C-alpha cells in the first residue's frame, strides 16, 4: 500500500487517528508540523508570527514536498492544502484521506486557534477558514471519512475499511 496522508481541519484528529492507523498497518508515522518546527527551530505559532502566513506556507510546502518515504502515515498541518507542490507530491505517492467533521465539532474541540498554530489571516474567523478549506479538502481527497458522532475507535475502523476497499 502507498503512503497514507491525512488532511482536514486542525483538531479533526489527523495525528491521533494517524498514529493508531500506522501502528495497525506497521507503518512509520510522520507529523509534518513537528518536522517544520525541527527544521525552523521554532514553534509553528512563532514562525507564523515572525514570518507571516505566506512565508509559513512556503516553509510548509517545502517540508511536505521534500518528504521521501514509503509505507508511512503522514499527518500534515491543515493548511497544507494551500501548498500545490506538496499536495501534488502526496497525490503521487499516497492515498489522501480527508477526516471530515462539522464546523461546530471543530469549534468545540479547538480552544485557541492561534496557540495551535492555525493560519488565520487578519479579520478571518475560524468559520471563514473552515468554509474556505472544505473545497480544497474535497478536491484532494481520495477517501472522505466523516467522523461526525463517531468514537475514536470507530473512526479508525472506518478509515481502515475504506483503505482496504480502495486496495481491491
Short mmCIF file of C-alpha atoms in Angstrom, two decimals:
data_model
loop_
_atom_site.label_atom_id
_atom_site.label_comp_id
_atom_site.label_asym_id
_atom_site.label_seq_id
_atom_site.Cartn_x
_atom_site.Cartn_y
_atom_site.Cartn_z
CA UNK A 1 0.00 0.00 0.00
CA UNK A 2 1.14 3.57 -0.71
CA UNK A 3 1.70 6.17 1.97
CA UNK A 4 -1.44 7.38 3.72
CA UNK A 5 -1.85 11.13 4.11
CA UNK A 6 -4.47 12.58 6.45
CA UNK A 7 -5.90 16.00 5.67
CA UNK A 8 -8.54 18.01 7.47
CA UNK A 9 -9.07 20.91 9.81
CA UNK A 10 -6.99 21.36 12.95
CA UNK A 11 -8.43 19.30 15.85
CA UNK A 12 -10.05 16.79 13.49
CA UNK A 13 -7.72 14.05 14.77
CA UNK A 14 -5.19 13.64 11.95
CA UNK A 15 -2.34 12.84 14.34
CA UNK A 16 -4.41 10.82 16.82
CA UNK A 17 -6.02 8.66 14.13
CA UNK A 18 -2.79 8.59 12.14
CA UNK A 19 -0.67 7.15 14.95
CA UNK A 20 -3.10 4.29 15.56
CA UNK A 21 -3.54 3.56 11.83
CA UNK A 22 0.27 3.50 11.46
CA UNK A 23 0.57 1.03 14.35
CA UNK A 24 -2.17 -1.19 12.96
CA UNK A 25 -0.55 -1.28 9.50
CA UNK A 26 3.06 -1.47 10.72
CA UNK A 27 3.82 1.87 9.06
CA UNK A 28 6.02 4.75 10.16
CA UNK A 29 4.15 7.83 11.44
CA UNK A 30 5.21 11.34 10.45
CA UNK A 31 3.74 14.56 11.85
CA UNK A 32 4.94 17.24 9.43
CA UNK A 33 4.25 20.08 11.88
CA UNK A 34 6.99 18.56 14.05
CA UNK A 35 9.31 18.39 11.02
CA UNK A 36 8.66 22.08 10.33
CA UNK A 37 9.37 23.00 13.96
CA UNK A 38 12.58 20.95 13.93
CA UNK A 39 13.81 22.49 10.67
CA UNK A 40 12.95 26.04 11.74
CA UNK A 41 13.83 25.54 15.44
CA UNK A 42 10.67 27.43 16.44
CA UNK A 43 7.08 26.63 17.31
CA UNK A 44 4.54 26.91 14.48
CA UNK A 45 2.89 29.96 16.04
CA UNK A 46 6.29 31.65 16.36
CA UNK A 47 7.04 31.00 12.68
CA UNK A 48 3.65 32.44 11.70
CA UNK A 49 4.09 35.48 13.99
CA UNK A 50 7.65 36.18 12.82
CA UNK A 51 7.45 35.25 9.13
CA UNK A 52 3.79 35.84 8.28
CA UNK A 53 1.36 33.34 6.82
CA UNK A 54 2.64 33.44 3.24
CA UNK A 55 6.23 32.67 4.28
CA UNK A 56 4.99 29.99 6.67
CA UNK A 57 3.14 28.36 3.75
CA UNK A 58 6.35 28.40 1.68
CA UNK A 59 8.14 26.57 4.50
CA UNK A 60 5.23 24.15 4.91
CA UNK A 61 5.22 23.46 1.16
CA UNK A 62 8.96 22.78 1.10
CA UNK A 63 8.94 20.45 4.12
CA UNK A 64 5.96 18.42 2.89
CA UNK A 65 7.12 18.35 -0.75
CA UNK A 66 10.53 17.00 0.29
CA UNK A 67 9.26 14.03 2.32
CA UNK A 68 10.56 10.86 0.70
CA UNK A 69 9.21 7.79 2.49
CA UNK A 70 7.36 4.57 1.78
CA UNK A 71 4.84 2.78 3.96
CA UNK A 72 4.22 5.81 6.15
CA UNK A 73 1.20 7.53 7.60
CA UNK A 74 1.70 11.27 7.20
CA UNK A 75 -0.16 13.92 9.15
CA UNK A 76 0.43 17.39 7.70
CA UNK A 77 -1.00 20.61 9.09
CA UNK A 78 -4.46 21.64 7.92
CA UNK A 79 -3.02 24.44 5.76
CA UNK A 80 -1.05 22.03 3.56
CA UNK A 81 -3.95 22.10 1.08
CA UNK A 82 -2.74 25.59 0.08
CA UNK A 83 0.63 24.09 -0.95
CA UNK A 84 0.25 22.84 -4.51
CA UNK A 85 3.67 21.20 -4.84
CA UNK A 86 3.25 19.36 -1.54
CA UNK A 87 -0.24 18.16 -2.43
CA UNK A 88 0.88 17.00 -5.88
CA UNK A 89 3.72 15.07 -4.20
CA UNK A 90 1.30 13.47 -1.72
CA UNK A 91 -1.15 12.59 -4.54
CA UNK A 92 1.61 10.86 -6.49
CA UNK A 93 2.96 8.91 -3.51
CA UNK A 94 -0.02 8.30 -1.32
CA UNK A 95 -3.68 7.85 -0.63
CA UNK A 96 -5.17 11.05 0.74
CA UNK A 97 -7.75 10.59 3.49
CA UNK A 98 -9.89 13.58 4.42
CA UNK A 99 -11.12 13.40 8.01
CA UNK A 100 -14.31 15.43 7.95
CA UNK A 101 -16.37 16.87 10.79
CA UNK A 102 -18.77 19.78 11.09
CA UNK A 103 -17.68 23.29 11.96
CA UNK A 104 -19.47 23.03 15.30
CA UNK A 105 -17.37 19.99 16.22
CA UNK A 106 -14.12 21.73 15.21
CA UNK A 107 -15.12 24.86 17.09
CA UNK A 108 -15.84 22.90 20.27
CA UNK A 109 -12.52 20.98 20.05
CA UNK A 110 -10.31 23.92 19.17
CA UNK A 111 -9.91 26.12 22.23
CA UNK A 112 -7.24 28.55 21.00
CA UNK A 113 -6.56 28.56 17.26
CA UNK A 114 -3.58 30.95 17.41
CA UNK A 115 -1.70 28.93 20.05
CA UNK A 116 -2.39 25.82 18.00
CA UNK A 117 -0.56 27.38 15.01
CA UNK A 118 -3.70 27.78 12.91
CA UNK A 119 -3.08 30.11 9.97
CA UNK A 120 -5.81 32.75 10.33
CA UNK A 121 -5.38 35.92 8.31
CA UNK A 122 -6.27 39.31 9.83
CA UNK A 123 -10.03 39.54 10.24
CA UNK A 124 -10.57 35.89 9.27
CA UNK A 125 -12.68 33.78 11.59
CA UNK A 126 -12.37 30.06 12.17
CA UNK A 127 -15.70 29.65 10.32
CA UNK A 128 -14.30 31.57 7.33
CA UNK A 129 -11.25 29.30 7.33
CA UNK A 130 -13.40 26.17 7.59
CA UNK A 131 -15.59 27.27 4.67
CA UNK A 132 -12.53 28.19 2.58
CA UNK A 133 -10.76 24.87 3.12
CA UNK A 134 -13.69 22.48 2.58
CA UNK A 135 -13.45 22.63 -1.22
CA UNK A 136 -9.68 22.08 -1.09
CA UNK A 137 -10.02 19.06 1.18
CA UNK A 138 -12.65 17.62 -1.15
CA UNK A 139 -10.53 18.39 -4.23
CA UNK A 140 -7.53 16.41 -2.98
CA UNK A 141 -9.23 13.58 -1.08
CA UNK A 142 -9.12 10.02 -2.40
CA UNK A 143 -11.22 8.95 0.59
CA UNK A 144 -13.50 11.05 2.79
CA UNK A 145 -14.30 9.73 6.25
CA UNK A 146 -16.97 11.55 8.22
CA UNK A 147 -16.18 11.35 11.92
CA UNK A 148 -19.39 13.01 12.99
CA UNK A 149 -20.80 11.21 16.01
CA UNK A 150 -18.10 8.52 15.98
CA UNK A 151 -15.80 7.47 18.78
CA UNK A 152 -12.07 7.36 18.01
CA UNK A 153 -12.00 3.58 17.50
CA UNK A 154 -14.98 3.77 15.13
CA UNK A 155 -13.18 6.40 13.05
CA UNK A 156 -10.05 4.26 12.89
CA UNK A 157 -12.05 1.21 11.79
CA UNK A 158 -13.84 3.28 9.15
CA UNK A 159 -10.50 4.55 7.80
CA UNK A 160 -9.00 1.04 7.69
CA UNK A 161 -12.12 -0.35 5.98
CA UNK A 162 -12.00 2.40 3.32
CA UNK A 163 -8.27 1.82 2.71
CA UNK A 164 -8.86 -1.92 2.36
CA UNK A 165 -11.73 -1.30 -0.06
CA UNK A 166 -9.52 1.01 -2.12
CA UNK A 167 -6.79 -1.65 -2.36
CA UNK A 168 -9.15 -4.14 -4.01
#
